[in-house]
């Protein structure tokens, strides 16, 4: 079977982000960009499924500006067989991404679509769910364990939910989004990095897929959270009660 | 440290709760340290916590017992101040520690009141627990018996303290982060500890030139964070960054991981403010790139380990932070390949090469066993040598292309057997943690005989192999270091310090190094450990001139005595 994995190019997790002076967004120029950590986990899971003999091909997909090819090269270096880059230089919201994926899935017909549960830049946690909705496919989000049955017909997925773990059984084809504890992604080894150079990255545009990018959302302003106020050491319980009552007004 | 083990044996006897100090240490060390303050800070603070913990548990267990333990400790402490040789038998280097210089005075209550006056009542530390910490070095190999630690906040206070100590002939030890690996930052006897840690202000930063002016007590990692915000980096980086202070770095001419790219502190330090032994403040705090006006005195203080003066302010040139950083963790079959890769890296990577480190298989095994949360980047097989190559540049695409071309060729020509390239900052940090974690892993494994040598690269590993032959199964010989700078960190790890093992190591290591015209201390300095070994790397005439300079700048010899220069040479001067 074929597995499609969505990977997003985001600001590196370890970078200290800064808001642009005009408050229109986060500073991304001259800042280290990498593959979204949850997407790495999704790709790792796909590769493990392939290594266990259950899948024939792992295809990495990324949507965004020209530099997305760097992220796709990382994916190929980890072991993906080929990649698709849907080039679009502007801002993308989850619904547009979901529509593009629907078009791609219709063309590629994978049995499994893996995504990270959320991207660390917008934290939307919407794309996987929207794609499943558009495709009318079953979905299991926040996966911490994925087990496929003998015939690749059913996936049993453990989900990390607020109350603990929930186990779902899904008929394939399905959408699964990955959570942190699913696996530990592999490093890109040199032999694989060399091999990745010859792997194919197919280029498409949203027009090729008949998708119109528009959004009903508009980011008005991005600001930093308010500075944390220094704490105060009080000298007595009476003082504490007084402050709670009169200043904080919580009692 | 005989008395410490005796005490801990007693503690174990009586209180079921108190477990072995070392296992507690391991437990606490498994707690993840913060971002990059790896080994050193976390280790220190956890040890302190553990000591406090033990103390408190002791009180709840048996009150009378506590009294007796303290009694024993006091008794043994008296032994120490008497300067009896038995204490020193536990030091790894049995080379005789000089006797306490009789011309030094001992502190009395008048001194304490004077210091209290100068420091305004705060910063005069006589508390035993705090002193315990300040008296012990990071490797827990040496311990002094100072009764007083001072924490000045201004250069003026340092000047007044030194002036007074000089007139009273009170010996002093300048102390920063106390991360010295050669016993240079702790007292040998009862020298007064002058801890510069409270002088930790950043005074100015010029965004155009990148020149930073700060006080000597600033912790290196804090300076790095400050500069990061401004788009600059410190020209040096070392594993101890979470604890070490810039004054100490300068006093020891610290090398570190980036010397290959940014050069030594002799090049990046533009100016210093130093206080001499008699309290004279030398203001050489220039911020000029070029200043050829007379003798450049600051170079005397860079690397003199606090024996010529106390550094109080620093002005340093910082390089801009470049966005494209790549890190490759590579494996080689033999040492010859490592050398060839170094040559290839220098020519093919050229100006973007920023670090070149190596570890041998023993070092790798040790780190992966002793430290938690580390993954082997190349788990598929064991390799004899590992090399870490870092590139830093301004253009990601350009650097990646160069690096990948270099790596492709290295693999094709068989120089490399395997390798991984970090794909994001987290992966890069985990590779660095492996290399930077070796000292900590050695500490956890037991006792370490640590040697820091500069040797011709072709010969470097021969020493390691000879040591392995000499010691056989008696010890684990671990080698790693700044291959790019020709600097080998040779560490011999055993369960306990053992004089028989030491006899097999010294003076063989020093003589071997001397024969190759190498340095017996590439970057760690001389401190106490190698004070009598100077002649292995310096001619008699040279050492005599060093002693003459010491006599001029510190006639009473109160600054960091018994360190750096051999006592025999110093006494012959007077």
PDB file of N, CA and C in Angstrom, chain A residues 53-129:
ATOM      1  N   UNK A  53       7.288  -4.209   6.118  1.00  0.00           N
ATOM      2  CA  UNK A  53       6.792  -4.919   4.942  1.00  0.00           C
ATOM      3  C   UNK A  53       5.358  -4.614   4.583  1.00  0.00           C
ATOM      4  N   UNK A  54       4.706  -3.739   5.361  1.00  0.00           N
ATOM      5  CA  UNK A  54       3.285  -3.513   5.120  1.00  0.00           C
ATOM      6  C   UNK A  54       3.006  -2.498   4.046  1.00  0.00           C
ATOM      7  N   UNK A  55       3.977  -1.642   3.753  1.00  0.00           N
ATOM      8  CA  UNK A  55       3.731  -0.601   2.756  1.00  0.00           C
ATOM      9  C   UNK A  55       4.814  -0.658   1.694  1.00  0.00           C
ATOM     10  N   UNK A  56       4.421  -0.289   0.473  1.00  0.00           N
ATOM     11  CA  UNK A  56       5.385  -0.341  -0.620  1.00  0.00           C
ATOM     12  C   UNK A  56       6.080   0.981  -0.809  1.00  0.00           C
ATOM     13  N   UNK A  57       5.332   2.057  -0.536  1.00  0.00           N
ATOM     14  CA  UNK A  57       5.882   3.363  -0.881  1.00  0.00           C
ATOM     15  C   UNK A  57       5.475   4.413   0.131  1.00  0.00           C
ATOM     16  N   UNK A  58       6.429   5.261   0.482  1.00  0.00           N
ATOM     17  CA  UNK A  58       6.136   6.382   1.370  1.00  0.00           C
ATOM     18  C   UNK A  58       6.385   7.662   0.589  1.00  0.00           C
ATOM     19  N   UNK A  59       5.353   8.499   0.488  1.00  0.00           N
ATOM     20  CA  UNK A  59       5.479   9.743  -0.278  1.00  0.00           C
ATOM     21  C   UNK A  59       5.359  10.918   0.676  1.00  0.00           C
ATOM     22  N   UNK A  60       6.353  11.803   0.665  1.00  0.00           N
ATOM     23  CA  UNK A  60       6.314  12.987   1.526  1.00  0.00           C
ATOM     24  C   UNK A  60       5.745  14.151   0.732  1.00  0.00           C
ATOM     25  N   UNK A  61       4.857  14.897   1.364  1.00  0.00           N
ATOM     26  CA  UNK A  61       4.217  16.020   0.675  1.00  0.00           C
ATOM     27  C   UNK A  61       4.379  17.294   1.495  1.00  0.00           C
ATOM     28  N   UNK A  62       4.719  18.387   0.813  1.00  0.00           N
ATOM     29  CA  UNK A  62       4.803  19.655   1.530  1.00  0.00           C
ATOM     30  C   UNK A  62       4.185  20.746   0.675  1.00  0.00           C
ATOM     31  N   UNK A  63       3.516  21.686   1.338  1.00  0.00           N
ATOM     32  CA  UNK A  63       2.875  22.785   0.617  1.00  0.00           C
ATOM     33  C   UNK A  63       3.453  24.085   1.133  1.00  0.00           C
ATOM     34  N   UNK A  64       3.950  24.919   0.226  1.00  0.00           N
ATOM     35  CA  UNK A  64       4.500  26.192   0.691  1.00  0.00           C
ATOM     36  C   UNK A  64       5.478  26.777  -0.304  1.00  0.00           C
ATOM     37  N   UNK A  65       6.322  27.707   0.175  1.00  0.00           N
ATOM     38  CA  UNK A  65       7.240  28.381  -0.752  1.00  0.00           C
ATOM     39  C   UNK A  65       8.344  27.462  -1.269  1.00  0.00           C
ATOM     40  N   UNK A  66       9.188  27.997  -2.108  1.00  0.00           N
ATOM     41  CA  UNK A  66      10.230  27.207  -2.777  1.00  0.00           C
ATOM     42  C   UNK A  66      11.127  26.447  -1.808  1.00  0.00           C
ATOM     43  N   UNK A  67      11.420  27.069  -0.618  1.00  0.00           N
ATOM     44  CA  UNK A  67      12.341  26.417   0.316  1.00  0.00           C
ATOM     45  C   UNK A  67      11.800  25.133   0.923  1.00  0.00           C
ATOM     46  N   UNK A  68      10.535  24.835   0.665  1.00  0.00           N
ATOM     47  CA  UNK A  68       9.990  23.570   1.196  1.00  0.00           C
ATOM     48  C   UNK A  68      10.752  22.373   0.677  1.00  0.00           C
ATOM     49  N   UNK A  69      11.448  22.562  -0.450  1.00  0.00           N
ATOM     50  CA  UNK A  69      12.208  21.435  -0.972  1.00  0.00           C
ATOM     51  C   UNK A  69      13.274  20.990   0.027  1.00  0.00           C
ATOM     52  N   UNK A  70      13.806  21.942   0.838  1.00  0.00           N
ATOM     53  CA  UNK A  70      14.796  21.560   1.861  1.00  0.00           C
ATOM     54  C   UNK A  70      14.185  20.566   2.831  1.00  0.00           C
ATOM     55  N   UNK A  71      12.949  20.884   3.257  1.00  0.00           N
ATOM     56  CA  UNK A  71      12.257  20.005   4.200  1.00  0.00           C
ATOM     57  C   UNK A  71      11.987  18.656   3.566  1.00  0.00           C
ATOM     58  N   UNK A  72      11.612  18.693   2.267  1.00  0.00           N
ATOM     59  CA  UNK A  72      11.341  17.431   1.590  1.00  0.00           C
ATOM     60  C   UNK A  72      12.612  16.614   1.429  1.00  0.00           C
ATOM     61  N   UNK A  73      13.734  17.300   1.217  1.00  0.00           N
ATOM     62  CA  UNK A  73      15.024  16.588   1.103  1.00  0.00           C
ATOM     63  C   UNK A  73      15.321  15.887   2.416  1.00  0.00           C
ATOM     64  N   UNK A  74      15.015  16.545   3.540  1.00  0.00           N
ATOM     65  CA  UNK A  74      15.209  15.889   4.842  1.00  0.00           C
ATOM     66  C   UNK A  74      14.349  14.642   4.915  1.00  0.00           C
ATOM     67  N   UNK A  75      13.096  14.783   4.456  1.00  0.00           N
ATOM     68  CA  UNK A  75      12.194  13.634   4.474  1.00  0.00           C
ATOM     69  C   UNK A  75      12.721  12.502   3.611  1.00  0.00           C
ATOM     70  N   UNK A  76      13.248  12.848   2.437  1.00  0.00           N
ATOM     71  CA  UNK A  76      13.811  11.824   1.558  1.00  0.00           C
ATOM     72  C   UNK A  76      15.044  11.210   2.194  1.00  0.00           C
ATOM     73  N   UNK A  77      15.833  12.039   2.900  1.00  0.00           N
ATOM     74  CA  UNK A  77      17.040  11.537   3.553  1.00  0.00           C
ATOM     75  C   UNK A  77      16.685  10.591   4.695  1.00  0.00           C
ATOM     76  N   UNK A  78      15.526  10.800   5.290  1.00  0.00           N
ATOM     77  CA  UNK A  78      15.119   9.878   6.362  1.00  0.00           C
ATOM     78  C   UNK A  78      14.685   8.548   5.779  1.00  0.00           C
ATOM     79  N   UNK A  79      14.230   8.583   4.506  1.00  0.00           N
ATOM     80  CA  UNK A  79      13.873   7.321   3.867  1.00  0.00           C
ATOM     81  C   UNK A  79      12.638   7.334   3.003  1.00  0.00           C
ATOM     82  N   UNK A  80      11.986   8.474   2.852  1.00  0.00           N
ATOM     83  CA  UNK A  80      10.809   8.505   1.971  1.00  0.00           C
ATOM     84  C   UNK A  80      11.238   8.190   0.535  1.00  0.00           C
ATOM     85  N   UNK A  81      10.322   7.576  -0.233  1.00  0.00           N
ATOM     86  CA  UNK A  81      10.701   7.166  -1.581  1.00  0.00           C
ATOM     87  C   UNK A  81      10.659   8.302  -2.584  1.00  0.00           C
ATOM     88  N   UNK A  82       9.625   9.116  -2.512  1.00  0.00           N
ATOM     89  CA  UNK A  82       9.580  10.286  -3.376  1.00  0.00           C
ATOM     90  C   UNK A  82       8.802  11.386  -2.667  1.00  0.00           C
ATOM     91  N   UNK A  83       8.803  12.555  -3.276  1.00  0.00           N
ATOM     92  CA  UNK A  83       8.171  13.690  -2.621  1.00  0.00           C
ATOM     93  C   UNK A  83       7.368  14.515  -3.612  1.00  0.00           C
ATOM     94  N   UNK A  84       6.378  15.230  -3.077  1.00  0.00           N
ATOM     95  CA  UNK A  84       5.579  16.146  -3.889  1.00  0.00           C
ATOM     96  C   UNK A  84       5.613  17.513  -3.223  1.00  0.00           C
ATOM     97  N   UNK A  85       5.915  18.533  -4.012  1.00  0.00           N
ATOM     98  CA  UNK A  85       5.936  19.888  -3.482  1.00  0.00           C
ATOM     99  C   UNK A  85       4.874  20.697  -4.196  1.00  0.00           C
ATOM    100  N   UNK A  86       3.869  21.134  -3.441  1.00  0.00           N
ATOM    101  CA  UNK A  86       2.860  22.015  -4.019  1.00  0.00           C
ATOM    102  C   UNK A  86       3.299  23.432  -3.689  1.00  0.00           C
ATOM    103  N   UNK A  87       3.726  24.137  -4.728  1.00  0.00           N
ATOM    104  CA  UNK A  87       4.338  25.437  -4.465  1.00  0.00           C
ATOM    105  C   UNK A  87       3.298  26.551  -4.362  1.00  0.00           C
ATOM    106  N   UNK A  88       3.355  27.258  -3.236  1.00  0.00           N
ATOM    107  CA  UNK A  88       2.473  28.416  -3.039  1.00  0.00           C
ATOM    108  C   UNK A  88       3.180  29.361  -2.080  1.00  0.00           C
ATOM    109  N   UNK A  89       3.524  30.563  -2.531  1.00  0.00           N
ATOM    110  CA  UNK A  89       4.349  31.450  -1.699  1.00  0.00           C
ATOM    111  C   UNK A  89       3.616  32.184  -0.585  1.00  0.00           C
ATOM    112  N   UNK A  90       2.293  32.226  -0.643  1.00  0.00           N
ATOM    113  CA  UNK A  90       1.574  33.067   0.324  1.00  0.00           C
ATOM    114  C   UNK A  90       1.203  32.339   1.607  1.00  0.00           C
ATOM    115  N   UNK A  91       0.336  32.974   2.412  1.00  0.00           N
ATOM    116  CA  UNK A  91      -0.100  32.359   3.670  1.00  0.00           C
ATOM    117  C   UNK A  91      -1.123  31.280   3.386  1.00  0.00           C
ATOM    118  N   UNK A  92      -1.007  30.201   4.123  1.00  0.00           N
ATOM    119  CA  UNK A  92      -1.936  29.094   3.942  1.00  0.00           C
ATOM    120  C   UNK A  92      -2.636  28.789   5.244  1.00  0.00           C
ATOM    121  N   UNK A  93      -3.937  28.619   5.173  1.00  0.00           N
ATOM    122  CA  UNK A  93      -4.688  28.224   6.369  1.00  0.00           C
ATOM    123  C   UNK A  93      -5.099  26.767   6.237  1.00  0.00           C
ATOM    124  N   UNK A  94      -5.387  26.123   7.360  1.00  0.00           N
ATOM    125  CA  UNK A  94      -5.670  24.681   7.334  1.00  0.00           C
ATOM    126  C   UNK A  94      -6.702  24.243   6.296  1.00  0.00           C
ATOM    127  N   UNK A  95      -7.755  25.010   6.093  1.00  0.00           N
ATOM    128  CA  UNK A  95      -8.786  24.540   5.156  1.00  0.00           C
ATOM    129  C   UNK A  95      -8.238  24.464   3.725  1.00  0.00           C
ATOM    130  N   UNK A  96      -7.426  25.454   3.342  1.00  0.00           N
ATOM    131  CA  UNK A  96      -6.830  25.412   1.997  1.00  0.00           C
ATOM    132  C   UNK A  96      -5.913  24.201   1.864  1.00  0.00           C
ATOM    133  N   UNK A  97      -5.116  23.971   2.914  1.00  0.00           N
ATOM    134  CA  UNK A  97      -4.207  22.827   2.897  1.00  0.00           C
ATOM    135  C   UNK A  97      -5.020  21.535   2.769  1.00  0.00           C
ATOM    136  N   UNK A  98      -6.112  21.477   3.508  1.00  0.00           N
ATOM    137  CA  UNK A  98      -6.945  20.267   3.470  1.00  0.00           C
ATOM    138  C   UNK A  98      -7.505  20.039   2.074  1.00  0.00           C
ATOM    139  N   UNK A  99      -7.925  21.121   1.421  1.00  0.00           N
ATOM    140  CA  UNK A  99      -8.474  20.972   0.066  1.00  0.00           C
ATOM    141  C   UNK A  99      -7.410  20.480  -0.902  1.00  0.00           C
ATOM    142  N   UNK A 100      -6.200  21.008  -0.751  1.00  0.00           N
ATOM    143  CA  UNK A 100      -5.110  20.557  -1.624  1.00  0.00           C
ATOM    144  C   UNK A 100      -4.845  19.075  -1.393  1.00  0.00           C
ATOM    145  N   UNK A 101      -4.861  18.682  -0.112  1.00  0.00           N
ATOM    146  CA  UNK A 101      -4.605  17.274   0.168  1.00  0.00           C
ATOM    147  C   UNK A 101      -5.692  16.380  -0.394  1.00  0.00           C
ATOM    148  N   UNK A 102      -6.926  16.862  -0.349  1.00  0.00           N
ATOM    149  CA  UNK A 102      -8.011  16.058  -0.916  1.00  0.00           C
ATOM    150  C   UNK A 102      -7.728  15.795  -2.381  1.00  0.00           C
ATOM    151  N   UNK A 103      -7.315  16.842  -3.102  1.00  0.00           N
ATOM    152  CA  UNK A 103      -7.030  16.683  -4.528  1.00  0.00           C
ATOM    153  C   UNK A 103      -5.875  15.702  -4.719  1.00  0.00           C
ATOM    154  N   UNK A 104      -4.847  15.797  -3.875  1.00  0.00           N
ATOM    155  CA  UNK A 104      -3.693  14.908  -4.015  1.00  0.00           C
ATOM    156  C   UNK A 104      -4.071  13.458  -3.724  1.00  0.00           C
ATOM    157  N   UNK A 105      -4.862  13.297  -2.669  1.00  0.00           N
ATOM    158  CA  UNK A 105      -5.274  11.936  -2.309  1.00  0.00           C
ATOM    159  C   UNK A 105      -6.105  11.314  -3.421  1.00  0.00           C
ATOM    160  N   UNK A 106      -6.980  12.139  -4.027  1.00  0.00           N
ATOM    161  CA  UNK A 106      -7.777  11.616  -5.138  1.00  0.00           C
ATOM    162  C   UNK A 106      -6.885  11.156  -6.273  1.00  0.00           C
ATOM    163  N   UNK A 107      -5.759  11.861  -6.478  1.00  0.00           N
ATOM    164  CA  UNK A 107      -4.857  11.483  -7.573  1.00  0.00           C
ATOM    165  C   UNK A 107      -3.977  10.297  -7.190  1.00  0.00           C
ATOM    166  N   UNK A 108      -3.432  10.292  -5.949  1.00  0.00           N
ATOM    167  CA  UNK A 108      -2.451   9.279  -5.575  1.00  0.00           C
ATOM    168  C   UNK A 108      -3.066   7.994  -5.008  1.00  0.00           C
ATOM    169  N   UNK A 109      -4.271   8.124  -4.441  1.00  0.00           N
ATOM    170  CA  UNK A 109      -4.974   6.990  -3.841  1.00  0.00           C
ATOM    171  C   UNK A 109      -4.133   6.231  -2.796  1.00  0.00           C
ATOM    172  N   UNK A 110      -3.642   6.887  -1.754  1.00  0.00           N
ATOM    173  CA  UNK A 110      -2.915   6.147  -0.714  1.00  0.00           C
ATOM    174  C   UNK A 110      -3.912   5.433   0.200  1.00  0.00           C
ATOM    175  N   UNK A 111      -3.457   4.426   0.930  1.00  0.00           N
ATOM    176  CA  UNK A 111      -4.340   3.744   1.878  1.00  0.00           C
ATOM    177  C   UNK A 111      -4.274   4.409   3.248  1.00  0.00           C
ATOM    178  N   UNK A 112      -3.235   5.205   3.467  1.00  0.00           N
ATOM    179  CA  UNK A 112      -3.064   5.826   4.780  1.00  0.00           C
ATOM    180  C   UNK A 112      -2.492   7.220   4.589  1.00  0.00           C
ATOM    181  N   UNK A 113      -3.046   8.170   5.317  1.00  0.00           N
ATOM    182  CA  UNK A 113      -2.524   9.534   5.274  1.00  0.00           C
ATOM    183  C   UNK A 113      -2.092   9.899   6.687  1.00  0.00           C
ATOM    184  N   UNK A 114      -0.775  10.170   6.840  1.00  0.00           N
ATOM    185  CA  UNK A 114      -0.258  10.504   8.172  1.00  0.00           C
ATOM    186  C   UNK A 114       0.131  11.969   8.236  1.00  0.00           C
ATOM    187  N   UNK A 115      -0.241  12.611   9.316  1.00  0.00           N
ATOM    188  CA  UNK A 115       0.157  14.000   9.536  1.00  0.00           C
ATOM    189  C   UNK A 115       0.572  14.156  11.000  1.00  0.00           C
ATOM    190  N   UNK A 116       1.275  15.250  11.291  1.00  0.00           N
ATOM    191  CA  UNK A 116       1.552  15.560  12.684  1.00  0.00           C
ATOM    192  C   UNK A 116       0.267  16.107  13.291  1.00  0.00           C
ATOM    193  N   UNK A 117       0.115  15.989  14.602  1.00  0.00           N
ATOM    194  CA  UNK A 117      -1.160  16.441  15.171  1.00  0.00           C
ATOM    195  C   UNK A 117      -1.340  17.944  15.021  1.00  0.00           C
ATOM    196  N   UNK A 118      -0.250  18.690  15.072  1.00  0.00           N
ATOM    197  CA  UNK A 118      -0.320  20.141  14.899  1.00  0.00           C
ATOM    198  C   UNK A 118       1.022  20.650  14.449  1.00  0.00           C
ATOM    199  N   UNK A 119       0.998  21.868  13.892  1.00  0.00           N
ATOM    200  CA  UNK A 119       2.256  22.487  13.497  1.00  0.00           C
ATOM    201  C   UNK A 119       2.676  23.413  14.625  1.00  0.00           C
ATOM    202  N   UNK A 120       3.980  23.490  14.895  1.00  0.00           N
ATOM    203  CA  UNK A 120       4.403  24.285  16.047  1.00  0.00           C
ATOM    204  C   UNK A 120       4.403  25.780  15.774  1.00  0.00           C
ATOM    205  N   UNK A 121       4.073  26.204  14.535  1.00  0.00           N
ATOM    206  CA  UNK A 121       4.000  27.650  14.329  1.00  0.00           C
ATOM    207  C   UNK A 121       2.584  28.180  14.569  1.00  0.00           C
ATOM    208  N   UNK A 122       1.568  27.518  14.030  1.00  0.00           N
ATOM    209  CA  UNK A 122       0.222  28.047  14.275  1.00  0.00           C
ATOM    210  C   UNK A 122      -0.568  27.248  15.310  1.00  0.00           C
ATOM    211  N   UNK A 123      -0.093  26.025  15.648  1.00  0.00           N
ATOM    212  CA  UNK A 123      -0.786  25.207  16.653  1.00  0.00           C
ATOM    213  C   UNK A 123      -2.264  25.013  16.341  1.00  0.00           C
ATOM    214  N   UNK A 124      -2.636  24.929  15.053  1.00  0.00           N
ATOM    215  CA  UNK A 124      -4.053  24.857  14.715  1.00  0.00           C
ATOM    216  C   UNK A 124      -4.689  23.520  15.098  1.00  0.00           C
ATOM    217  N   UNK A 125      -3.983  22.441  14.869  1.00  0.00           N
ATOM    218  CA  UNK A 125      -4.509  21.100  15.143  1.00  0.00           C
ATOM    219  C   UNK A 125      -5.795  20.854  14.357  1.00  0.00           C
ATOM    220  N   UNK A 126      -5.843  21.376  13.104  1.00  0.00           N
ATOM    221  CA  UNK A 126      -7.096  21.269  12.339  1.00  0.00           C
ATOM    222  C   UNK A 126      -6.942  20.498  11.040  1.00  0.00           C
ATOM    223  N   UNK A 127      -5.742  20.545  10.451  1.00  0.00           N
ATOM    224  CA  UNK A 127      -5.590  20.060   9.082  1.00  0.00           C
ATOM    225  C   UNK A 127      -5.996  18.603   8.911  1.00  0.00           C
ATOM    226  N   UNK A 128      -5.472  17.724   9.777  1.00  0.00           N
ATOM    227  CA  UNK A 128      -5.788  16.299   9.665  1.00  0.00           C
ATOM    228  C   UNK A 128      -7.286  16.060   9.722  1.00  0.00           C
ATOM    229  N   UNK A 129      -7.910  16.681  10.681  1.00  0.00           N
ATOM    230  CA  UNK A 129      -9.355  16.494  10.868  1.00  0.00           C
ATOM    231  C   UNK A 129     -10.145  17.002   9.671  1.00  0.00           C
TER     232      UNK A 129
END
